[in-house]
Structures are given as C-alpha cells and as structure tokens.
Amino acid sequence: MPRRIPLPPHLKGASFRVSEQEFHGLSRARMRSSDLDAPFHGIRSIGLHVDDVLGLARSYAPRLRAGQLFSHVTAARLWDIPLPLELSEASEVHVSSVGGTAPRARGVIGHELRLAERAAIEEIPLVPPAETWCQLGAYLSREDLVAAGDFLLSGKRLRRGGRTLPLCTRDDLTAAAVRFGRQPGAAGIRWALPKLRSGVDSRRESLLRLALLAHRLPEPVIAHPVAVEGGLVLHPDLAYPWVRLAIEYEGDEHREDKRRWRDDLRRIVLLEEARWRVIRATDDDIQDPTVIVRAIRKALRG
C-alpha cells in the first residue's frame, strides 16, 4: 500500500477550495484521502469540526463571494444568542448575498439582502447583532425572540461573577426593527421589542418571566439585590420585592453540576435567613405554569 503524502503544515486547521492549487499543492488523488473533510461542494478542510458553528463557518468561508456574509440562524449562533435546540444544532449555514443572488449549495440556506452592515468574528463576516435579531423573527416564537433580545441587552453571565458587555442597545434594536420593515417576522418583532429586559441570565429565565405575565401576574423584578448574612448581596433570578418573594430557575445543568447545585442550596438558605420566601422553578413550570402561578398568587396576597 503506497505511503500517504504528509499534508503541508499550513493546511492544518484550514479550509480551502479544491481549485486553489497554488495554496494547497495537493493532487486530485490526495484530495480524496480520508484525512481531508469535504464539508461543502468544492471545499476541503482539515481539523475543523462542523458540529461547532465557528468551525462550520470557517469551513464554508472560502466559498463566500464579494458581498456575501453569514446571517440569520448562523449569525445568531456565532453571536452565541440562545436558541431552541433544533436551531442551535443546525448543520446548515445561512448565507446572505447583499445586492446579489442568494447562494445555492448543499448544506446552505441562501438569502438576498438589499442592504446590510457587516461585522466580523475572528475574520468571519456576518450580520451585526441587532440585524441578526430581526432576521430571527421569521424563525423563533415570540417568546424565544424576547429571550434572544434579552441576551443581546444583557450580555452573558460569567461563571465567577460579572458578565460580558451587551452586544447592542435597545436603541440599536429599535432602529434595526425600523429598517427591517414588514419583512417576514416583523409582527413578532413588534410584539417582542417592548418586552425586552436587561440583566437577564438565561433563555429559560426569559421564558419563565413571560409565562408569568401571560397568566396576568405582575411583572417580576430581574436580579433584585438582596443583602444576606456575611455582607453578601444576592440577586434572585426574579423577585417580587414588596412581599420578599424570590423565584429561582433551576435547569438540569444545575442538578448535574455538583458545585452549582451546592451553590444553589446555599443561596436558598441565605435568602430564607434574610426572611425571603423562595419558590424554585423548573422547565415543567415553563411548559405548564399552573402550579407556580398559583403559589405566586398566594404569596402576593400575603
């Protein structure tokens, strides 16, 4: 069996067109070897994982023509906007052509845009966050569109405290919505825009807040500061401060992460010591809020 020719070092972690002979220097036979991936027609890549959105985008990037950029769901994933599972794990890439014909290829969902600003993540061109949010209007429920907007206004909570900077402002989103006009998803954008809030830590927290509002409860306060023993200040996910009621969302990741589970239990003890009542919420309470709504109503009545 003939020995496989080693790949040039500059190709590792790269994606390139088969036609770029001067760049890769590989024969047609070598192009068919199993140590090269073929994620898209006419493309070869080495060491890029297409189950990771950045790897997926880098794999497709050599096919981008002038005026093309990543958009819609792919841009949302690159910006780390929280999405439902079926979209967050999508294998297709959304590519928009500004002032040109939508690209067509296996694994590509093409779009045409009249105008679009450009941003970049590690030299990957994509639609800016506010415009991305508007494009999501055609793909997300109204509630998930609020959760996506909350993330953009809030930034991401860091594990050891603090958070990243917001990706845009409310004014950015409002202006983008005006430019978006009456394109598909515009009705959801109009519904979601006044409901966006900052300081939100997770998509599920947003969905829980909206579920409570849908059942005509007063809007809870997000991350209300509560002074507890030891000079600490805790910030419950949601709260009704006038009755000293905190609502803490607990997803499966809380239970599966031992340290996080212990921290959650300690938070509850500290809040209760400070004479706050704590109601714990799960995914079931988002799907069917009947029980938690009844408990909150009872607490609000005193």
GROMACS .gro file of N, CA and C in nm, residues 2 13 38 126 149 152 156 191 212 229 231 241 269 278 302:
model
   45
    2PRO      N    1   0.070   0.216  -0.097
    2PRO     CA    2   0.155   0.335  -0.105
    2PRO      C    3   0.141   0.423   0.019
   13GLY      N    4  -0.601   2.286   1.019
   13GLY     CA    5  -0.693   2.385   1.072
   13GLY      C    6  -0.743   2.482   0.968
   38ALA      N    7  -1.475   1.700   0.340
   38ALA     CA    8  -1.539   1.771   0.229
   38ALA      C    9  -1.674   1.825   0.278
  126LEU      N   10  -2.020   3.858   0.913
  126LEU     CA   11  -2.157   3.823   0.949
  126LEU      C   12  -2.238   3.949   0.973
  149GLY      N   13  -3.347   3.871   2.244
  149GLY     CA   14  -3.325   4.013   2.266
  149GLY      C   15  -3.274   4.043   2.406
  152LEU      N   16  -2.905   3.990   2.411
  152LEU     CA   17  -2.830   4.096   2.346
  152LEU      C   18  -2.817   4.219   2.435
  156LYS      N   19  -2.352   3.801   2.870
  156LYS     CA   20  -2.353   3.666   2.926
  156LYS      C   21  -2.296   3.669   3.068
  191TRP      N   22  -4.412   4.266   1.868
  191TRP     CA   23  -4.461   4.214   1.996
  191TRP      C   24  -4.348   4.205   2.099
  212LEU      N   25  -4.528   3.396   3.335
  212LEU     CA   26  -4.597   3.459   3.447
  212LEU      C   27  -4.682   3.577   3.399
  229GLU      N   28  -2.667   3.742   5.502
  229GLU     CA   29  -2.564   3.726   5.605
  229GLU      C   30  -2.424   3.724   5.546
  231GLY      N   31  -2.247   3.995   5.470
  231GLY     CA   32  -2.220   4.110   5.383
  231GLY      C   33  -2.235   4.082   5.236
  241PRO      N   34  -4.020   4.213   4.527
  241PRO     CA   35  -3.957   4.265   4.649
  241PRO      C   36  -4.058   4.310   4.755
  269VAL      N   37  -3.073   2.898   5.137
  269VAL     CA   38  -3.060   2.911   5.283
  269VAL      C   39  -3.037   3.058   5.320
  278VAL      N   40  -3.859   3.160   4.900
  278VAL     CA   41  -3.801   3.121   4.771
  278VAL      C   42  -3.889   3.016   4.706
  302GLY      N   43  -5.037   3.760   5.041
  302GLY     CA   44  -4.989   3.767   5.178
  302GLY      C   45  -5.047   3.660   5.265
   0.00000   0.00000   0.00000
